[in-house]
CSV table of N, CA and C and ligand atoms in Angstrom, one decimal:
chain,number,residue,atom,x,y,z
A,24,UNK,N,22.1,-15.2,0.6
A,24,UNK,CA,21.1,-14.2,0.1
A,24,UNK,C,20.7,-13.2,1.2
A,25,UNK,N,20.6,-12.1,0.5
A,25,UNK,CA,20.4,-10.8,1.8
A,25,UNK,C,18.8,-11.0,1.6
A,26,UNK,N,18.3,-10.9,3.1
A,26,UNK,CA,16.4,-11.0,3.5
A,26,UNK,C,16.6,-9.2,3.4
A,27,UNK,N,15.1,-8.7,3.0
A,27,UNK,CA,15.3,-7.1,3.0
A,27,UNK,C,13.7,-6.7,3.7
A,28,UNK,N,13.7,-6.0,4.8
A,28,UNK,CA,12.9,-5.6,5.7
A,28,UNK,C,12.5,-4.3,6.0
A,29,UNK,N,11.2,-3.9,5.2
A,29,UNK,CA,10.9,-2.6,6.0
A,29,UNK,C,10.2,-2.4,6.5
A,30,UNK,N,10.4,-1.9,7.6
A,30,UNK,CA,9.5,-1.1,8.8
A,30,UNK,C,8.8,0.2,8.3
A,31,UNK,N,7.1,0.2,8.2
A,31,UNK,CA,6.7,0.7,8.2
A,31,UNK,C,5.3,1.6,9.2
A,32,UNK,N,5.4,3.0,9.2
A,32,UNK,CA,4.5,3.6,10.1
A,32,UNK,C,3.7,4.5,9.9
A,33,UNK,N,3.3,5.6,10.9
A,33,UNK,CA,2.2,6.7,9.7
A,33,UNK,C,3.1,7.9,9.3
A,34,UNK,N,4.3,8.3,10.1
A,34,UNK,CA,5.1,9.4,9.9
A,34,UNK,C,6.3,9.1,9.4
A,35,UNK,N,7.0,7.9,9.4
A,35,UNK,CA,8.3,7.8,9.1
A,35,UNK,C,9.2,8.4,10.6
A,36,UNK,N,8.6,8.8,11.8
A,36,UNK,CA,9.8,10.1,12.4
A,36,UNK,C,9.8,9.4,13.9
A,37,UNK,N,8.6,8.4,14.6
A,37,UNK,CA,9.1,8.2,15.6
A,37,UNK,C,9.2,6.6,15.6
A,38,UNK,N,8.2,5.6,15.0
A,38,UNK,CA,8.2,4.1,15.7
A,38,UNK,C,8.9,3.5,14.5
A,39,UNK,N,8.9,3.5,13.0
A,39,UNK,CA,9.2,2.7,11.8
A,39,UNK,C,10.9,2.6,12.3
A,40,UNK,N,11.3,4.4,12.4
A,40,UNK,CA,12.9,5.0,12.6
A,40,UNK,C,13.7,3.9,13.7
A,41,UNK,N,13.0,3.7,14.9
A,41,UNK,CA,13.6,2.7,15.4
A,41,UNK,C,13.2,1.4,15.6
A,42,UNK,N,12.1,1.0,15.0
A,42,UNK,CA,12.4,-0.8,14.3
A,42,UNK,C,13.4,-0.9,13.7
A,43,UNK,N,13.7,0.1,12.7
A,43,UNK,CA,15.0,-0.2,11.7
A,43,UNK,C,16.0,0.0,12.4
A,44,UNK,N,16.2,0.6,13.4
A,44,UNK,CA,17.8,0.8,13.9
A,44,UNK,C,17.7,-0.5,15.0
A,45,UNK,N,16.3,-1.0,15.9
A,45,UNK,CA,16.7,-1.8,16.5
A,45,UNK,C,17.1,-3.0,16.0
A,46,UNK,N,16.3,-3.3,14.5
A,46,UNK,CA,16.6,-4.4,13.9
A,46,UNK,C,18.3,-4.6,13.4
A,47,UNK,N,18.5,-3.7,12.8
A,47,UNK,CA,19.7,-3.4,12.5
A,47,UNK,C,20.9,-4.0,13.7
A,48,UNK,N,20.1,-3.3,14.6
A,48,UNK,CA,21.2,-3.4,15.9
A,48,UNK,C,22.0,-5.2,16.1
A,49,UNK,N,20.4,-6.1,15.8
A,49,UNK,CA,20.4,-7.2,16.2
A,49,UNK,C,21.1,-8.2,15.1
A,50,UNK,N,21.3,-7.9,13.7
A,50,UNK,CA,21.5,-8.5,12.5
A,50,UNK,C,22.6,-8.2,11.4
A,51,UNK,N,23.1,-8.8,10.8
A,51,UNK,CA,24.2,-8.5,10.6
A,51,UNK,C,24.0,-8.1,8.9
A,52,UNK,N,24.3,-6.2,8.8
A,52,UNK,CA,24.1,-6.3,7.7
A,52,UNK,C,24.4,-6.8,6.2
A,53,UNK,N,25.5,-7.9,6.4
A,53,UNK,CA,25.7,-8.2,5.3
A,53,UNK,C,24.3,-9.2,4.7
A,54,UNK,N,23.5,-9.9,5.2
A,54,UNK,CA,22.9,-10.7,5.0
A,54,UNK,C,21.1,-9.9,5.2
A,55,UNK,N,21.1,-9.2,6.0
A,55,UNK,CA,19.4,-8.3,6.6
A,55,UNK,C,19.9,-7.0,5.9
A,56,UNK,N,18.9,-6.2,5.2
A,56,UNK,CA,18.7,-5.1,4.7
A,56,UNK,C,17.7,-4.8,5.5
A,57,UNK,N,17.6,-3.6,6.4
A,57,UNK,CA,16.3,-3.3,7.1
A,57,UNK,C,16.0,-1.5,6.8
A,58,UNK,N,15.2,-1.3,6.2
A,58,UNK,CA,14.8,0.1,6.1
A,58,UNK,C,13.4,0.5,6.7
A,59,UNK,N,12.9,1.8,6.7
A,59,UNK,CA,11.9,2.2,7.0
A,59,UNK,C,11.2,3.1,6.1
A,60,UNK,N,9.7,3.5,6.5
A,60,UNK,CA,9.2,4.6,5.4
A,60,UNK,C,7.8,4.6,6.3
A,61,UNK,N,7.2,5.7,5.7
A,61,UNK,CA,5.9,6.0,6.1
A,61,UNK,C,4.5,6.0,5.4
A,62,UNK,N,3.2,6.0,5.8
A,62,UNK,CA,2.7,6.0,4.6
A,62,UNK,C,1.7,6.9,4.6
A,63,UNK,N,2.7,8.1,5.5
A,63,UNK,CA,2.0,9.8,4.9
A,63,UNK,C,3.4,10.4,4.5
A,64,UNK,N,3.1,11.6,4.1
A,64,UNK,CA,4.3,12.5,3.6
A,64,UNK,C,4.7,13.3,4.2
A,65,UNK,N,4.2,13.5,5.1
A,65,UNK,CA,4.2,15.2,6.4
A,65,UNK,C,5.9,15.1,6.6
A,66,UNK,N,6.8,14.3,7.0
A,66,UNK,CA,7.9,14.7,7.3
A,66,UNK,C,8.9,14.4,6.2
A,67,UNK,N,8.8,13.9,5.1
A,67,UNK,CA,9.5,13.4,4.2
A,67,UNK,C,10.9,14.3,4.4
A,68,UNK,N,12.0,13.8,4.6
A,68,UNK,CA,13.6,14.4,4.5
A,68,UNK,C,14.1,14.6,5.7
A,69,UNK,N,12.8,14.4,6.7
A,69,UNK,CA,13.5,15.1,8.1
A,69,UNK,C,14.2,14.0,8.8
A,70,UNK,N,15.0,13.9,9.3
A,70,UNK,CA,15.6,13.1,10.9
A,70,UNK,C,14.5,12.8,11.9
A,71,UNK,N,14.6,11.7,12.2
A,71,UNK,CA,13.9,11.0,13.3
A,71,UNK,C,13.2,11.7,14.5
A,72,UNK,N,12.1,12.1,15.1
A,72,UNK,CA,11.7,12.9,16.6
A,72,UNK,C,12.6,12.6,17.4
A,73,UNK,N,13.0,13.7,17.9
A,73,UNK,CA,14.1,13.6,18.9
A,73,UNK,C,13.8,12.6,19.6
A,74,UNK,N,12.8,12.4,20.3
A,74,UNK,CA,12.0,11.5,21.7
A,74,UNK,C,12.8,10.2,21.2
A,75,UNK,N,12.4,9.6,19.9
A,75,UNK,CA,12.8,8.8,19.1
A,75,UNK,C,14.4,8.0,19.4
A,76,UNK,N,15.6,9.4,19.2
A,76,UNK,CA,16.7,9.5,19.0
A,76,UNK,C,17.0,9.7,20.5
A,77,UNK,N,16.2,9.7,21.4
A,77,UNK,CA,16.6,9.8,22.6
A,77,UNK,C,16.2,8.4,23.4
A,78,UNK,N,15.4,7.8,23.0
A,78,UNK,CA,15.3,6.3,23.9
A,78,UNK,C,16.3,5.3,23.0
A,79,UNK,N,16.5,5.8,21.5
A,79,UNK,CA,17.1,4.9,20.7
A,79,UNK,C,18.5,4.7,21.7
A,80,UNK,N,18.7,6.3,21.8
A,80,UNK,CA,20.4,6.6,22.4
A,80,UNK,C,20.9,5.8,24.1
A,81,UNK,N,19.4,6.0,24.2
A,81,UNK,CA,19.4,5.5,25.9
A,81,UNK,C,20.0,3.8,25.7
A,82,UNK,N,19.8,3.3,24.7
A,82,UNK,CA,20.0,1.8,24.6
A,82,UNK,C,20.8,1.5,23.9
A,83,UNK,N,21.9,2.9,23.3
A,83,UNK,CA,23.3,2.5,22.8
A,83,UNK,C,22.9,2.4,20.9
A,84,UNK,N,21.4,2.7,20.6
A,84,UNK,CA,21.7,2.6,19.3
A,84,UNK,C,21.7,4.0,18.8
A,85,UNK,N,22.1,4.7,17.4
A,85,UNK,CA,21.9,5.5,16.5
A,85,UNK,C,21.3,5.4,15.7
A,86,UNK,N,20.2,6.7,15.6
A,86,UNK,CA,19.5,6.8,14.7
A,86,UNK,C,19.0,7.6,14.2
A,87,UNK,N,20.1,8.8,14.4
A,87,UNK,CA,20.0,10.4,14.0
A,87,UNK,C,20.5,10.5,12.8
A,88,UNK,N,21.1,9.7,11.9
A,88,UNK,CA,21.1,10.0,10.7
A,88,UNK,C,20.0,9.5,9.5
A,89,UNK,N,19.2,8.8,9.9
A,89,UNK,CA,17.7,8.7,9.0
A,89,UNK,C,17.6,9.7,8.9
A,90,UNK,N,16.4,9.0,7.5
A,90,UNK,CA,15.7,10.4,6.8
A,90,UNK,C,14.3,9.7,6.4
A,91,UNK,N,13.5,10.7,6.8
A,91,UNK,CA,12.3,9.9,6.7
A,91,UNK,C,11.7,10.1,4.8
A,92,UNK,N,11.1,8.8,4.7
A,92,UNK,CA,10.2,9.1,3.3
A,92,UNK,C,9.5,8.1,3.4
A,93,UNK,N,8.6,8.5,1.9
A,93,UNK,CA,7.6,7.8,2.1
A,93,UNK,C,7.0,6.5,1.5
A,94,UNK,N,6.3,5.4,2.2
A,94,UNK,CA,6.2,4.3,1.4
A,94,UNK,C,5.7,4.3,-0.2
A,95,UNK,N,6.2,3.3,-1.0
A,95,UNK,CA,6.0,3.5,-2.4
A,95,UNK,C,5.6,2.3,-2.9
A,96,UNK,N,4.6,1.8,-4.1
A,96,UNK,CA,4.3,0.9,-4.5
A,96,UNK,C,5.7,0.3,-4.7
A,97,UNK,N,6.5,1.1,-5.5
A,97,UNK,CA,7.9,0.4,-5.5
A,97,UNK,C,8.6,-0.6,-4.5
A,98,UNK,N,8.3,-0.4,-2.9
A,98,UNK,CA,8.3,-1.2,-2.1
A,98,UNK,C,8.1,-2.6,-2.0
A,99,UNK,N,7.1,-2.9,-2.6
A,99,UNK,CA,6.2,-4.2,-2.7
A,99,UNK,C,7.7,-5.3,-3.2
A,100,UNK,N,8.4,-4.8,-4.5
A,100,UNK,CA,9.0,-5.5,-5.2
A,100,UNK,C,10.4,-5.7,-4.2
A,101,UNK,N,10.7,-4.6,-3.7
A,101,UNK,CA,11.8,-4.3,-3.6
A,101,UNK,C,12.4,-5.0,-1.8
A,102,UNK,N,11.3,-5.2,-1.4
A,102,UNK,CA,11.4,-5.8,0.1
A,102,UNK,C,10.5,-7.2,0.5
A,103,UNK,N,11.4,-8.2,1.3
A,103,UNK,CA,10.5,-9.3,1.1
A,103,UNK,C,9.9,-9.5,2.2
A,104,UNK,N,9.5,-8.8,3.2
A,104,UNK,CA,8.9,-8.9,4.7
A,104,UNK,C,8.5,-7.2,4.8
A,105,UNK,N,7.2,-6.8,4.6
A,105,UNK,CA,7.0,-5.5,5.0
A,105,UNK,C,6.3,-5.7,6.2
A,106,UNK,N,6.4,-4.7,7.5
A,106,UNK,CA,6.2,-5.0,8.8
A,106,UNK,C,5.0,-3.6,9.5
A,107,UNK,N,4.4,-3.5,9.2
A,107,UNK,CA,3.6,-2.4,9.4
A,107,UNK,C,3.2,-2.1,11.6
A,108,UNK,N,3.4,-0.9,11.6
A,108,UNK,CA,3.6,-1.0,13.3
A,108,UNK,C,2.0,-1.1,14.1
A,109,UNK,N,0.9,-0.6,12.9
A,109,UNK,CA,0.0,-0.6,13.8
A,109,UNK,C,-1.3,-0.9,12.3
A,110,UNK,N,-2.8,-1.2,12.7
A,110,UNK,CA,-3.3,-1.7,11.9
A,110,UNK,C,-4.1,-0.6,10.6
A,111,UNK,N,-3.8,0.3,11.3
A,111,UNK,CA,-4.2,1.7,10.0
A,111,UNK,C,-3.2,1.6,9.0
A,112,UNK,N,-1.7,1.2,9.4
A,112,UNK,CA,-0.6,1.5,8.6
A,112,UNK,C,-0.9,0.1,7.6
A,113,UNK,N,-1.2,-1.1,8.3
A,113,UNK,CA,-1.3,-2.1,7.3
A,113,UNK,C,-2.3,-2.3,6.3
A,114,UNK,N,-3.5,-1.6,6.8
A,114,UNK,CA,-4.5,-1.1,5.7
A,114,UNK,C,-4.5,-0.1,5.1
A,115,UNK,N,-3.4,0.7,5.0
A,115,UNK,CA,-3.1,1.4,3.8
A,115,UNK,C,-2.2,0.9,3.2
A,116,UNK,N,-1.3,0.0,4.0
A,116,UNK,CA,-0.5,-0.8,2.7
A,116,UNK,C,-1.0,-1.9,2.0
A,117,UNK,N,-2.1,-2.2,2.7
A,117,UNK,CA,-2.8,-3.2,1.8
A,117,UNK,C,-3.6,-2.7,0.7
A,118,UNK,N,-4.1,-1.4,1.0
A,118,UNK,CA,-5.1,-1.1,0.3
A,118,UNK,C,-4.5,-0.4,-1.4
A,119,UNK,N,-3.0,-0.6,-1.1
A,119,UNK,CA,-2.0,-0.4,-2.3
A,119,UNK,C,-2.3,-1.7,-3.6
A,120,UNK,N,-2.8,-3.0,-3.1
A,120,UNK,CA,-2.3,-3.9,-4.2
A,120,UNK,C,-3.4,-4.9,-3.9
A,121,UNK,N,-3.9,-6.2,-4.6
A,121,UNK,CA,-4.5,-7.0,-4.8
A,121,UNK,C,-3.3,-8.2,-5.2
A,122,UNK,N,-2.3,-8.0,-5.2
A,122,UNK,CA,-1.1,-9.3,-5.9
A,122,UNK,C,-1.3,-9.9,-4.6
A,123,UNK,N,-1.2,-11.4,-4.8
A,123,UNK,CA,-1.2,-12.6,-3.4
A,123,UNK,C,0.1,-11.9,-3.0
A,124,UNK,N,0.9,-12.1,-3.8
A,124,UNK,CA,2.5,-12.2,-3.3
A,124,UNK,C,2.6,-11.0,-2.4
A,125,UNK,N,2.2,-9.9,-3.4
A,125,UNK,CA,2.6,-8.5,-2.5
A,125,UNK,C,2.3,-8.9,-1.1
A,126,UNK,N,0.3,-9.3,-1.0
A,126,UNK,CA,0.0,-9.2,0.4
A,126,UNK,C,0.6,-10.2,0.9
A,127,UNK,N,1.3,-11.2,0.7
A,127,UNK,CA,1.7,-11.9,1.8
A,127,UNK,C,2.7,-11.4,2.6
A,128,UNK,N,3.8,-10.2,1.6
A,128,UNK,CA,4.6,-10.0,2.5
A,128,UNK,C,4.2,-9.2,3.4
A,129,UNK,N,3.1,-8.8,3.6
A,129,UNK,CA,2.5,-7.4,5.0
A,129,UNK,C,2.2,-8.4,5.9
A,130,UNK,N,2.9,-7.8,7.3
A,130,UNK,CA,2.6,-8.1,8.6
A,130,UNK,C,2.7,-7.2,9.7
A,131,UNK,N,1.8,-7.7,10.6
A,131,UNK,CA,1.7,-6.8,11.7
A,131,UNK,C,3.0,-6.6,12.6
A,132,UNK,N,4.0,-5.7,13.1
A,132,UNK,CA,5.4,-6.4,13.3
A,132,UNK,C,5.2,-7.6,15.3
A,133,UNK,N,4.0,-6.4,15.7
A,133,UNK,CA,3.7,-7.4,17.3
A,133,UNK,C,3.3,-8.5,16.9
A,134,UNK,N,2.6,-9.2,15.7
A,134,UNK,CA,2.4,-10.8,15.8
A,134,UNK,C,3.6,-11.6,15.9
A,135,UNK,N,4.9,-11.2,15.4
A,135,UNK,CA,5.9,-11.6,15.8
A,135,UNK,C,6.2,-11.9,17.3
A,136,UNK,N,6.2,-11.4,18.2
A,136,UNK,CA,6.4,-11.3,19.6
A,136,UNK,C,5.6,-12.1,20.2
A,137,UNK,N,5.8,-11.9,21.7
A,137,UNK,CA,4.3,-12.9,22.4
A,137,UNK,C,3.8,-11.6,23.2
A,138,UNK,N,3.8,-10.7,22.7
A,138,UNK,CA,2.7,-9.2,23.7
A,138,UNK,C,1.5,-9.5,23.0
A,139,UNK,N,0.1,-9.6,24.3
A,139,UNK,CA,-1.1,-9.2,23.9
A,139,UNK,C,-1.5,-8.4,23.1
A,140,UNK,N,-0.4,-7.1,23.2
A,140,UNK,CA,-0.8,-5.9,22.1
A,140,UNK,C,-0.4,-6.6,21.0
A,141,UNK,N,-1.1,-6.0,20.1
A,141,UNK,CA,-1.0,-6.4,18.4
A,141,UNK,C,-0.5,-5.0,17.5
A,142,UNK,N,-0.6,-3.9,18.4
A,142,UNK,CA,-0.1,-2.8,17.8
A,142,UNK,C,0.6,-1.9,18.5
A,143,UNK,N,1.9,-1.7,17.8
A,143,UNK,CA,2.5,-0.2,18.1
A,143,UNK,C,1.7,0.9,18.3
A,144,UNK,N,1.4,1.6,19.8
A,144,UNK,CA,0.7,2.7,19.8
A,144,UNK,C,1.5,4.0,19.4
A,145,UNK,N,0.8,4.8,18.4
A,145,UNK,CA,1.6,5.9,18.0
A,145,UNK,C,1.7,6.9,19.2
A,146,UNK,N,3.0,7.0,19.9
A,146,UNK,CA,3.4,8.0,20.8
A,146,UNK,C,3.6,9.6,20.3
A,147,UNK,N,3.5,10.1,18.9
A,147,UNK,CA,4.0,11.6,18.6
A,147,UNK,C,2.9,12.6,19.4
A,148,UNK,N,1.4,11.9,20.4
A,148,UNK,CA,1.5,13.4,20.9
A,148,UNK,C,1.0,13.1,22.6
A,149,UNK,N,2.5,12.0,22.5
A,149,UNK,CA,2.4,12.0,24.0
A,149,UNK,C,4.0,12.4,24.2
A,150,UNK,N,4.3,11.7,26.0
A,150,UNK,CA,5.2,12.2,26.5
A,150,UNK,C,6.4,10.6,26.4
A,151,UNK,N,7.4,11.3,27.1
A,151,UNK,CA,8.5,10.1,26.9
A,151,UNK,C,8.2,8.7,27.1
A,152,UNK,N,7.4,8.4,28.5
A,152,UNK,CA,6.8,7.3,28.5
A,152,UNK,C,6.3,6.4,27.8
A,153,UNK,N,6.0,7.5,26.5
A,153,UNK,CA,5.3,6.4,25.6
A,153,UNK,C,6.2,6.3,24.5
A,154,UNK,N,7.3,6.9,24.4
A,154,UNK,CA,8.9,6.1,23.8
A,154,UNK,C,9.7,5.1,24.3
A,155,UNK,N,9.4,5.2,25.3
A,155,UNK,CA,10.1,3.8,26.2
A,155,UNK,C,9.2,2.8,26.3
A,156,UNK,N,8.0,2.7,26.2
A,156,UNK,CA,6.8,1.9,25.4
A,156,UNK,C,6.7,1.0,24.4
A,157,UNK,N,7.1,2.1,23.5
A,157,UNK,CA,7.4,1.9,22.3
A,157,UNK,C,8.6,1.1,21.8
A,158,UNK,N,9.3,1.7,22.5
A,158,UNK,CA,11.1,0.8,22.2
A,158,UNK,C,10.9,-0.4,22.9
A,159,UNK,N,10.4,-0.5,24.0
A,159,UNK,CA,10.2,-2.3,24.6
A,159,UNK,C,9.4,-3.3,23.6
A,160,UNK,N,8.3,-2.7,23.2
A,160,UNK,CA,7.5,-3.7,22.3
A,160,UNK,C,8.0,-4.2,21.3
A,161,UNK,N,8.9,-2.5,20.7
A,161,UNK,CA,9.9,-3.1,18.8
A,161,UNK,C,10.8,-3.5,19.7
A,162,UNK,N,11.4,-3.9,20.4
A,162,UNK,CA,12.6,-4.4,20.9
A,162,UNK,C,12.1,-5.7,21.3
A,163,UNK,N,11.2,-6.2,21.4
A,163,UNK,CA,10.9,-7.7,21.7
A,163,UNK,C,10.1,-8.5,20.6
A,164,UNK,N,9.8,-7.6,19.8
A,164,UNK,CA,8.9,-8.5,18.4
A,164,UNK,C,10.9,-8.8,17.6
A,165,UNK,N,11.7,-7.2,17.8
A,165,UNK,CA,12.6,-7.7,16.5
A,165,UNK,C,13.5,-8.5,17.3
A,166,UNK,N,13.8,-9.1,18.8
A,166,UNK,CA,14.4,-10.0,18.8
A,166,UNK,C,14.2,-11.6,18.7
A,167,UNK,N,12.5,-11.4,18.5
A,167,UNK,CA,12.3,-12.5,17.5
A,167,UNK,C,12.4,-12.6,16.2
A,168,UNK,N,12.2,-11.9,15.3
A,168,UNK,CA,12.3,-11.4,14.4
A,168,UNK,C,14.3,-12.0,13.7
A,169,UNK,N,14.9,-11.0,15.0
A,169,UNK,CA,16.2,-11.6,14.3
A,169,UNK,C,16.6,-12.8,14.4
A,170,UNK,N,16.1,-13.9,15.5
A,170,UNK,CA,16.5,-15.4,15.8
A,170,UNK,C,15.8,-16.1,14.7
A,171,UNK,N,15.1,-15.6,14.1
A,171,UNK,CA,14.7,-16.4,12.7
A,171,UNK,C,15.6,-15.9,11.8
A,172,UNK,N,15.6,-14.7,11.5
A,172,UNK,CA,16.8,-14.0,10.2
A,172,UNK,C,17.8,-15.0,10.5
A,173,UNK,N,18.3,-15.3,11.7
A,173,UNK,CA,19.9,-15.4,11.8
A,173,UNK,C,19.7,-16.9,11.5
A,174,UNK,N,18.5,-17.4,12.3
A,174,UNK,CA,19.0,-19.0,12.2
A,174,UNK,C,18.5,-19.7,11.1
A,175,UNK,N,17.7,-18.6,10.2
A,175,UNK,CA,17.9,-18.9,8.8
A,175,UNK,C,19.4,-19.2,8.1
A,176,UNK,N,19.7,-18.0,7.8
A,176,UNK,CA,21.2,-17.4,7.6
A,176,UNK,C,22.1,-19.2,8.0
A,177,UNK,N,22.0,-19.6,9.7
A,177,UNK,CA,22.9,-20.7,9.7
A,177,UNK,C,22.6,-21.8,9.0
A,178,UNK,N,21.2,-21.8,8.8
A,178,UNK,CA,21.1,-23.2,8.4
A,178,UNK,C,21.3,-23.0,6.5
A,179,UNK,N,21.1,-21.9,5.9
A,179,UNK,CA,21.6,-21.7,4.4
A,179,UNK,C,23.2,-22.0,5.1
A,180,UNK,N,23.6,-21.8,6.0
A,180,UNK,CA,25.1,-22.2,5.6
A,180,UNK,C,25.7,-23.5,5.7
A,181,UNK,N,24.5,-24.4,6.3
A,181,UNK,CA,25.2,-25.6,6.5
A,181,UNK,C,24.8,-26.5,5.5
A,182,UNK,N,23.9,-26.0,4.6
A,182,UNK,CA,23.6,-26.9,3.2
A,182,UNK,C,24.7,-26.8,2.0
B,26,4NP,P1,5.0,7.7,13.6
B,26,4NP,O1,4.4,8.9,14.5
B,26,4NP,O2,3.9,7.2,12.7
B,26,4NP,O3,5.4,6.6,14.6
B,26,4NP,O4,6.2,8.3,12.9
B,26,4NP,C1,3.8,10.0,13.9
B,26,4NP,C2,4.6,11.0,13.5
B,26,4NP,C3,4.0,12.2,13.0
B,26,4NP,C4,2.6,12.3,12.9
B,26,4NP,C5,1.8,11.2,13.4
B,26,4NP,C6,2.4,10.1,13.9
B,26,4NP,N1,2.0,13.5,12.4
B,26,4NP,O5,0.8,13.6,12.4
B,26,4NP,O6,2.7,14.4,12.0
């Protein structure tokens, strides 16, 4: 059974864009579905901030063909781990629903990891520094992240 994962942020354009490519990077999509989305509308249709597409590139992944849009109650049903990057973004997706179920699936994506930080800081109005920031943190929550997906995955195969 495919697990389906979205990364969510406040723009869709710089931190959600590459959870989903890092996650991706790490999992194999026949079994992980990983998308992203935002939960404003300001860039809806655009491609990823370059800054984004340029630390992504620095580390061999692509993620210039995203397109940003925006999160939707339709979400809830449609994804079974929603990963929110920082705690404004999770209180607007909470403040979507009252279903247990729904809220179970929201989480913060740094509780995953072992960083102190507990949130993705939004880098769009700083400098690169804070893309390469940014990519270490989602790069260390989703390589936990995928050692669970996967060794889920093995152990559904040995039953
Ligand atoms: P993101 O960053 O939430 O990581 O995509 C932002 C992108 C755009 C804006 C704010 C944050 N904005 O205000 O347009």
């Amino acid at each position: 059974m495919q697990t389906k994962v979205l990364m969510v942020c406040l723009g869709n354009i710089c931190r959600s864009p590459l959870a989903e490519g890092i996650l991706k990077s790490k999992t194999d999509s026949q079994f992980v579905l990983v998308d992203s989305a935002g939960t404003a509308g300001y860039h809806i249709g655009n491609n990823p901030d370059q800054r984004s597409v340029a630390v992504a590139k620095k580390y061999g992944i692509d993620i210039s063909g995203q397109r940003c849009r925006k999160f939707s109650y339709i979400d809830f049903a449609q994804f079974d781990i929603i990963y929110a990057m920082d705690l404004s973004n999770y209180n607007d997706i909470m403040a979507l629903t009252n279903d247990k179920n729904e809220i179970e699936k929201v989480k913060l994506l740094l509780e995953e990891g072992s960083s102190s930080v507990k949130e993705v800081p939004d880098p769009y109005y700083g400098g690169a520094d804070g893309f390469e920031e940014v990519y270490n943190l989602i790069n260390e929550a989703c390589t936990v992240i995928a050692e669970k997906l996967n060794s889920k995955r093995s152990s559904q195969n040995a039953n």
